[in-house]
């Protein structure tokens, strides 16, 4: 119970620390070396999977993917699940913090460059979207689906998150700190989504009683 209480606090603290670190005028200590190592040593099959996933979760395609996911969730689990997924969708707006941090993406050679408005690297929007939406689907599958379905959804979600996190760096689209920031923000947001899901039945019951 204690670990559950402190985990969201730790994730929020890590998000804040990562954000302050990302505001520095240059890569974080060791970040360039890690970025180039991942870029040069990334397994080919993993990079090819990343090539397929990348266009599905960019700024143009992500809203369509989210809408399709909402329709599927509505069909399978109803409006209650849509309310939970809708909150997760709203929380993907955490990526807008990038315009405040103003951290540039790595260049094609893995070096530092100047920031271009609207093209900030911190946090990784792909990572936030994939981790937050797949995590929410795992929460919903655990509540509404069978044990086998919940396990399958969780495994697929973790796999997508790991591959996306790795390939955002290996493709030189993001620095490692961008990915860390995206993961900690999504993790903290997921605790909020889980809390909302846990309390939603009580909220709906109170609303019905007040309307009766």
PDB file of C-alpha atoms in Angstrom:
ATOM      1  CA  UNK A   1       0.000   0.000   0.000  1.00  0.00           C
ATOM      2  CA  UNK A   2       2.830   2.381   0.861  1.00  0.00           C
ATOM      3  CA  UNK A   3       4.556   1.815  -2.477  1.00  0.00           C
ATOM      4  CA  UNK A   4       1.325   2.593  -4.327  1.00  0.00           C
ATOM      5  CA  UNK A   5       1.051   5.849  -2.423  1.00  0.00           C
ATOM      6  CA  UNK A   6       4.606   6.928  -3.119  1.00  0.00           C
ATOM      7  CA  UNK A   7       4.887   5.764  -6.727  1.00  0.00           C
ATOM      8  CA  UNK A   8       2.907   8.681  -8.223  1.00  0.00           C
ATOM      9  CA  UNK A   9       4.828  11.129  -6.037  1.00  0.00           C
ATOM     10  CA  UNK A  10       8.098   9.651  -7.299  1.00  0.00           C
ATOM     11  CA  UNK A  11       6.926   9.849 -10.917  1.00  0.00           C
ATOM     12  CA  UNK A  12       5.818  13.466 -10.582  1.00  0.00           C
ATOM     13  CA  UNK A  13       9.118  14.336  -8.898  1.00  0.00           C
ATOM     14  CA  UNK A  14      11.046  12.582 -11.672  1.00  0.00           C
ATOM     15  CA  UNK A  15       9.016  14.455 -14.286  1.00  0.00           C
ATOM     16  CA  UNK A  16       9.794  17.793 -12.668  1.00  0.00           C
ATOM     17  CA  UNK A  17      13.482  16.924 -12.324  1.00  0.00           C
ATOM     18  CA  UNK A  18      13.667  15.787 -15.960  1.00  0.00           C
ATOM     19  CA  UNK A  19      11.957  18.963 -17.118  1.00  0.00           C
ATOM     20  CA  UNK A  20      14.415  21.188 -15.272  1.00  0.00           C
ATOM     21  CA  UNK A  21      17.322  19.133 -16.614  1.00  0.00           C
ATOM     22  CA  UNK A  22      15.935  19.453 -20.145  1.00  0.00           C
ATOM     23  CA  UNK A  23      16.027  23.248 -19.905  1.00  0.00           C
ATOM     24  CA  UNK A  24      19.811  23.242 -19.944  1.00  0.00           C
ATOM     25  CA  UNK A  25      21.660  24.806 -22.858  1.00  0.00           C
ATOM     26  CA  UNK A  26      23.057  21.557 -24.205  1.00  0.00           C
ATOM     27  CA  UNK A  27      22.724  17.780 -23.838  1.00  0.00           C
ATOM     28  CA  UNK A  28      22.544  16.299 -20.360  1.00  0.00           C
ATOM     29  CA  UNK A  29      25.753  14.670 -19.116  1.00  0.00           C
ATOM     30  CA  UNK A  30      26.501  11.563 -21.188  1.00  0.00           C
ATOM     31  CA  UNK A  31      23.428  12.038 -23.354  1.00  0.00           C
ATOM     32  CA  UNK A  32      25.279  12.473 -26.638  1.00  0.00           C
ATOM     33  CA  UNK A  33      27.271   9.272 -26.141  1.00  0.00           C
ATOM     34  CA  UNK A  34      24.175   7.261 -25.217  1.00  0.00           C
ATOM     35  CA  UNK A  35      22.251   8.654 -28.189  1.00  0.00           C
ATOM     36  CA  UNK A  36      24.966   7.778 -30.689  1.00  0.00           C
ATOM     37  CA  UNK A  37      25.491   4.314 -29.177  1.00  0.00           C
ATOM     38  CA  UNK A  38      21.775   3.502 -29.479  1.00  0.00           C
ATOM     39  CA  UNK A  39      21.712   4.898 -33.019  1.00  0.00           C
ATOM     40  CA  UNK A  40      24.675   2.785 -34.139  1.00  0.00           C
ATOM     41  CA  UNK A  41      23.759  -0.424 -32.316  1.00  0.00           C
ATOM     42  CA  UNK A  42      19.992  -0.560 -32.682  1.00  0.00           C
ATOM     43  CA  UNK A  43      18.765  -3.962 -33.985  1.00  0.00           C
ATOM     44  CA  UNK A  44      17.477  -3.735 -37.540  1.00  0.00           C
ATOM     45  CA  UNK A  45      14.135  -5.488 -36.862  1.00  0.00           C
ATOM     46  CA  UNK A  46      13.391  -3.096 -33.990  1.00  0.00           C
ATOM     47  CA  UNK A  47      14.113  -0.077 -36.171  1.00  0.00           C
ATOM     48  CA  UNK A  48      11.857  -1.447 -38.903  1.00  0.00           C
ATOM     49  CA  UNK A  49       9.014  -1.844 -36.419  1.00  0.00           C
ATOM     50  CA  UNK A  50       9.668   1.744 -35.359  1.00  0.00           C
ATOM     51  CA  UNK A  51       9.419   2.815 -38.998  1.00  0.00           C
ATOM     52  CA  UNK A  52       5.920   1.326 -39.114  1.00  0.00           C
ATOM     53  CA  UNK A  53       4.804   2.806 -35.785  1.00  0.00           C
ATOM     54  CA  UNK A  54       6.188   6.330 -36.259  1.00  0.00           C
ATOM     55  CA  UNK A  55       3.605   7.613 -38.771  1.00  0.00           C
ATOM     56  CA  UNK A  56       0.747   6.145 -36.725  1.00  0.00           C
ATOM     57  CA  UNK A  57       1.485   8.305 -33.691  1.00  0.00           C
ATOM     58  CA  UNK A  58       2.654  11.626 -35.132  1.00  0.00           C
ATOM     59  CA  UNK A  59       0.715  14.862 -34.632  1.00  0.00           C
ATOM     60  CA  UNK A  60      -1.393  14.309 -37.753  1.00  0.00           C
ATOM     61  CA  UNK A  61      -2.290  10.633 -37.333  1.00  0.00           C
ATOM     62  CA  UNK A  62      -2.570  10.402 -33.526  1.00  0.00           C
ATOM     63  CA  UNK A  63      -6.037  12.071 -33.352  1.00  0.00           C
ATOM     64  CA  UNK A  64      -7.361   9.601 -35.929  1.00  0.00           C
ATOM     65  CA  UNK A  65      -5.817   6.672 -34.055  1.00  0.00           C
ATOM     66  CA  UNK A  66      -7.347   7.938 -30.822  1.00  0.00           C
ATOM     67  CA  UNK A  67     -10.792   8.348 -32.408  1.00  0.00           C
ATOM     68  CA  UNK A  68     -10.634   4.807 -33.798  1.00  0.00           C
ATOM     69  CA  UNK A  69      -9.588   3.511 -30.376  1.00  0.00           C
ATOM     70  CA  UNK A  70     -12.506   5.337 -28.744  1.00  0.00           C
ATOM     71  CA  UNK A  71     -14.971   3.753 -31.171  1.00  0.00           C
ATOM     72  CA  UNK A  72     -13.567   0.303 -30.462  1.00  0.00           C
ATOM     73  CA  UNK A  73     -13.655   0.851 -26.690  1.00  0.00           C
ATOM     74  CA  UNK A  74     -17.228   2.148 -26.901  1.00  0.00           C
ATOM     75  CA  UNK A  75     -18.262  -0.926 -28.860  1.00  0.00           C
ATOM     76  CA  UNK A  76     -16.541  -3.340 -26.478  1.00  0.00           C
ATOM     77  CA  UNK A  77     -16.965  -1.712 -23.056  1.00  0.00           C
ATOM     78  CA  UNK A  78     -19.459   1.149 -23.296  1.00  0.00           C
ATOM     79  CA  UNK A  79     -19.622   4.817 -22.382  1.00  0.00           C
ATOM     80  CA  UNK A  80     -18.113   4.402 -18.926  1.00  0.00           C
ATOM     81  CA  UNK A  81     -14.865   3.212 -20.487  1.00  0.00           C
ATOM     82  CA  UNK A  82     -14.997   6.103 -22.970  1.00  0.00           C
ATOM     83  CA  UNK A  83     -15.044   8.584 -20.073  1.00  0.00           C
ATOM     84  CA  UNK A  84     -11.827   7.071 -18.711  1.00  0.00           C
ATOM     85  CA  UNK A  85     -10.165   6.943 -22.117  1.00  0.00           C
ATOM     86  CA  UNK A  86     -11.261  10.533 -22.790  1.00  0.00           C
ATOM     87  CA  UNK A  87      -9.399  11.699 -19.679  1.00  0.00           C
ATOM     88  CA  UNK A  88      -6.281   9.902 -20.894  1.00  0.00           C
ATOM     89  CA  UNK A  89      -6.637  11.590 -24.273  1.00  0.00           C
ATOM     90  CA  UNK A  90      -6.858  14.991 -22.613  1.00  0.00           C
ATOM     91  CA  UNK A  91      -3.744  14.253 -20.570  1.00  0.00           C
ATOM     92  CA  UNK A  92      -1.713  13.616 -23.725  1.00  0.00           C
ATOM     93  CA  UNK A  93      -1.708  17.414 -23.907  1.00  0.00           C
ATOM     94  CA  UNK A  94       1.234  17.195 -21.486  1.00  0.00           C
ATOM     95  CA  UNK A  95       3.384  17.191 -24.608  1.00  0.00           C
ATOM     96  CA  UNK A  96       2.658  20.912 -25.014  1.00  0.00           C
ATOM     97  CA  UNK A  97       5.170  21.545 -22.238  1.00  0.00           C
ATOM     98  CA  UNK A  98       7.727  21.227 -25.029  1.00  0.00           C
ATOM     99  CA  UNK A  99       6.966  24.750 -26.202  1.00  0.00           C
ATOM    100  CA  UNK A 100       7.907  25.983 -22.729  1.00  0.00           C
ATOM    101  CA  UNK A 101      11.061  23.900 -22.348  1.00  0.00           C
ATOM    102  CA  UNK A 102      12.256  24.758 -25.889  1.00  0.00           C
ATOM    103  CA  UNK A 103      14.614  21.803 -26.195  1.00  0.00           C
ATOM    104  CA  UNK A 104      15.856  21.069 -29.724  1.00  0.00           C
ATOM    105  CA  UNK A 105      15.897  17.615 -31.247  1.00  0.00           C
ATOM    106  CA  UNK A 106      19.239  16.002 -32.142  1.00  0.00           C
ATOM    107  CA  UNK A 107      20.587  16.629 -35.626  1.00  0.00           C
ATOM    108  CA  UNK A 108      21.160  13.881 -38.199  1.00  0.00           C
ATOM    109  CA  UNK A 109      24.691  13.541 -36.809  1.00  0.00           C
ATOM    110  CA  UNK A 110      23.499  13.352 -33.191  1.00  0.00           C
ATOM    111  CA  UNK A 111      24.679  16.821 -32.196  1.00  0.00           C
ATOM    112  CA  UNK A 112      22.984  19.779 -30.485  1.00  0.00           C
ATOM    113  CA  UNK A 113      21.202  22.450 -32.528  1.00  0.00           C
ATOM    114  CA  UNK A 114      18.993  25.492 -32.065  1.00  0.00           C
ATOM    115  CA  UNK A 115      15.330  25.242 -31.060  1.00  0.00           C
ATOM    116  CA  UNK A 116      12.593  25.731 -33.674  1.00  0.00           C
ATOM    117  CA  UNK A 117       9.195  26.749 -32.283  1.00  0.00           C
ATOM    118  CA  UNK A 118       6.626  23.954 -32.562  1.00  0.00           C
ATOM    119  CA  UNK A 119       9.312  21.307 -33.066  1.00  0.00           C
ATOM    120  CA  UNK A 120      10.516  20.841 -29.512  1.00  0.00           C
ATOM    121  CA  UNK A 121      11.956  17.524 -28.482  1.00  0.00           C
ATOM    122  CA  UNK A 122      10.945  17.412 -24.827  1.00  0.00           C
ATOM    123  CA  UNK A 123       9.027  15.356 -23.927  1.00  0.00           C
ATOM    124  CA  UNK A 124       8.633  12.772 -26.679  1.00  0.00           C
ATOM    125  CA  UNK A 125       5.022  13.067 -27.824  1.00  0.00           C
ATOM    126  CA  UNK A 126       5.123   9.583 -29.332  1.00  0.00           C
ATOM    127  CA  UNK A 127       6.183   8.100 -26.002  1.00  0.00           C
ATOM    128  CA  UNK A 128       3.577  10.022 -24.002  1.00  0.00           C
ATOM    129  CA  UNK A 129       0.788   9.015 -26.379  1.00  0.00           C
ATOM    130  CA  UNK A 130       1.715   5.331 -26.663  1.00  0.00           C
ATOM    131  CA  UNK A 131       2.449   4.825 -22.953  1.00  0.00           C
ATOM    132  CA  UNK A 132      -0.610   6.732 -21.721  1.00  0.00           C
ATOM    133  CA  UNK A 133      -3.179   5.329 -24.139  1.00  0.00           C
ATOM    134  CA  UNK A 134      -1.903   1.738 -24.030  1.00  0.00           C
ATOM    135  CA  UNK A 135      -1.683   1.944 -20.241  1.00  0.00           C
ATOM    136  CA  UNK A 136      -5.271   3.183 -20.053  1.00  0.00           C
ATOM    137  CA  UNK A 137      -6.411   0.351 -22.310  1.00  0.00           C
ATOM    138  CA  UNK A 138      -4.707  -2.078 -19.913  1.00  0.00           C
ATOM    139  CA  UNK A 139      -6.603  -0.521 -16.993  1.00  0.00           C
ATOM    140  CA  UNK A 140      -9.893  -0.829 -18.875  1.00  0.00           C
ATOM    141  CA  UNK A 141      -9.166  -4.398 -19.992  1.00  0.00           C
ATOM    142  CA  UNK A 142      -8.459  -5.393 -16.406  1.00  0.00           C
ATOM    143  CA  UNK A 143     -11.829  -3.990 -15.296  1.00  0.00           C
ATOM    144  CA  UNK A 144     -14.031  -5.017 -18.214  1.00  0.00           C
ATOM    145  CA  UNK A 145     -12.280  -7.939 -19.926  1.00  0.00           C
ATOM    146  CA  UNK A 146     -11.148 -11.428 -19.053  1.00  0.00           C
ATOM    147  CA  UNK A 147      -7.828 -12.161 -17.367  1.00  0.00           C
ATOM    148  CA  UNK A 148      -6.397 -13.375 -20.677  1.00  0.00           C
ATOM    149  CA  UNK A 149      -7.513 -10.204 -22.472  1.00  0.00           C
ATOM    150  CA  UNK A 150      -6.075  -7.989 -19.738  1.00  0.00           C
ATOM    151  CA  UNK A 151      -2.733  -9.802 -19.915  1.00  0.00           C
ATOM    152  CA  UNK A 152      -2.619  -9.599 -23.719  1.00  0.00           C
ATOM    153  CA  UNK A 153      -3.420  -5.876 -23.747  1.00  0.00           C
ATOM    154  CA  UNK A 154      -0.779  -5.185 -21.081  1.00  0.00           C
ATOM    155  CA  UNK A 155       1.928  -7.153 -22.925  1.00  0.00           C
ATOM    156  CA  UNK A 156       1.174  -5.430 -26.233  1.00  0.00           C
ATOM    157  CA  UNK A 157       1.145  -2.031 -24.529  1.00  0.00           C
ATOM    158  CA  UNK A 158       4.494  -2.577 -22.823  1.00  0.00           C
ATOM    159  CA  UNK A 159       6.020  -3.851 -26.072  1.00  0.00           C
ATOM    160  CA  UNK A 160       4.786  -0.841 -28.046  1.00  0.00           C
ATOM    161  CA  UNK A 161       6.054   1.536 -25.371  1.00  0.00           C
ATOM    162  CA  UNK A 162       9.509  -0.057 -25.223  1.00  0.00           C
ATOM    163  CA  UNK A 163       9.911  -0.155 -29.007  1.00  0.00           C
ATOM    164  CA  UNK A 164       8.677   3.419 -29.398  1.00  0.00           C
ATOM    165  CA  UNK A 165      10.966   4.683 -26.632  1.00  0.00           C
ATOM    166  CA  UNK A 166      14.006   2.961 -28.125  1.00  0.00           C
ATOM    167  CA  UNK A 167      13.411   3.941 -31.747  1.00  0.00           C
ATOM    168  CA  UNK A 168      12.724   7.601 -30.983  1.00  0.00           C
ATOM    169  CA  UNK A 169      16.368   7.735 -29.903  1.00  0.00           C
ATOM    170  CA  UNK A 170      17.792   5.300 -32.457  1.00  0.00           C
ATOM    171  CA  UNK A 171      16.168   7.298 -35.276  1.00  0.00           C
ATOM    172  CA  UNK A 172      17.705  10.483 -33.803  1.00  0.00           C
ATOM    173  CA  UNK A 173      14.263  12.004 -33.318  1.00  0.00           C
ATOM    174  CA  UNK A 174      14.800  12.549 -29.581  1.00  0.00           C
ATOM    175  CA  UNK A 175      17.424  12.628 -26.870  1.00  0.00           C
ATOM    176  CA  UNK A 176      17.189   9.983 -24.111  1.00  0.00           C
ATOM    177  CA  UNK A 177      16.045  12.620 -21.615  1.00  0.00           C
ATOM    178  CA  UNK A 178      13.085  13.400 -23.892  1.00  0.00           C
ATOM    179  CA  UNK A 179      12.038   9.760 -23.641  1.00  0.00           C
ATOM    180  CA  UNK A 180      12.584   9.617 -19.873  1.00  0.00           C
ATOM    181  CA  UNK A 181      10.460  12.732 -19.462  1.00  0.00           C
ATOM    182  CA  UNK A 182       7.726  11.240 -21.622  1.00  0.00           C
ATOM    183  CA  UNK A 183       7.701   7.990 -19.657  1.00  0.00           C
ATOM    184  CA  UNK A 184       7.592   9.651 -16.238  1.00  0.00           C
ATOM    185  CA  UNK A 185       4.854  12.075 -17.308  1.00  0.00           C
ATOM    186  CA  UNK A 186       2.773   9.272 -18.799  1.00  0.00           C
ATOM    187  CA  UNK A 187       3.326   7.125 -15.714  1.00  0.00           C
ATOM    188  CA  UNK A 188       2.202   9.896 -13.373  1.00  0.00           C
ATOM    189  CA  UNK A 189      -0.819  10.617 -15.570  1.00  0.00           C
ATOM    190  CA  UNK A 190      -1.753   6.922 -15.557  1.00  0.00           C
ATOM    191  CA  UNK A 191      -2.083   7.014 -11.789  1.00  0.00           C
ATOM    192  CA  UNK A 192      -4.568   9.847 -12.217  1.00  0.00           C
ATOM    193  CA  UNK A 193      -6.475   7.855 -14.837  1.00  0.00           C
ATOM    194  CA  UNK A 194      -6.540   4.788 -12.577  1.00  0.00           C
ATOM    195  CA  UNK A 195      -7.813   6.880  -9.650  1.00  0.00           C
ATOM    196  CA  UNK A 196     -10.549   8.366 -11.845  1.00  0.00           C
ATOM    197  CA  UNK A 197     -11.534   4.889 -13.044  1.00  0.00           C
ATOM    198  CA  UNK A 198     -11.675   3.676  -9.440  1.00  0.00           C
ATOM    199  CA  UNK A 199     -13.913   6.550  -8.324  1.00  0.00           C
ATOM    200  CA  UNK A 200     -16.103   6.806 -11.421  1.00  0.00           C
ATOM    201  CA  UNK A 201     -18.754   4.389 -10.164  1.00  0.00           C
ATOM    202  CA  UNK A 202     -19.224   6.452  -6.992  1.00  0.00           C
ATOM    203  CA  UNK A 203     -19.379   9.680  -8.993  1.00  0.00           C
ATOM    204  CA  UNK A 204     -22.022   8.246 -11.313  1.00  0.00           C
ATOM    205  CA  UNK A 205     -24.044   6.900  -8.370  1.00  0.00           C
ATOM    206  CA  UNK A 206     -24.031  10.312  -6.674  1.00  0.00           C
ATOM    207  CA  UNK A 207     -25.146  11.972  -9.884  1.00  0.00           C
ATOM    208  CA  UNK A 208     -28.042   9.534 -10.247  1.00  0.00           C
ATOM    209  CA  UNK A 209     -29.099  10.121  -6.640  1.00  0.00           C
ATOM    210  CA  UNK A 210     -28.942  13.905  -7.016  1.00  0.00           C
ATOM    211  CA  UNK A 211     -31.024  13.700 -10.185  1.00  0.00           C
ATOM    212  CA  UNK A 212     -33.620  11.396  -8.646  1.00  0.00           C
TER     213      UNK A 212
END
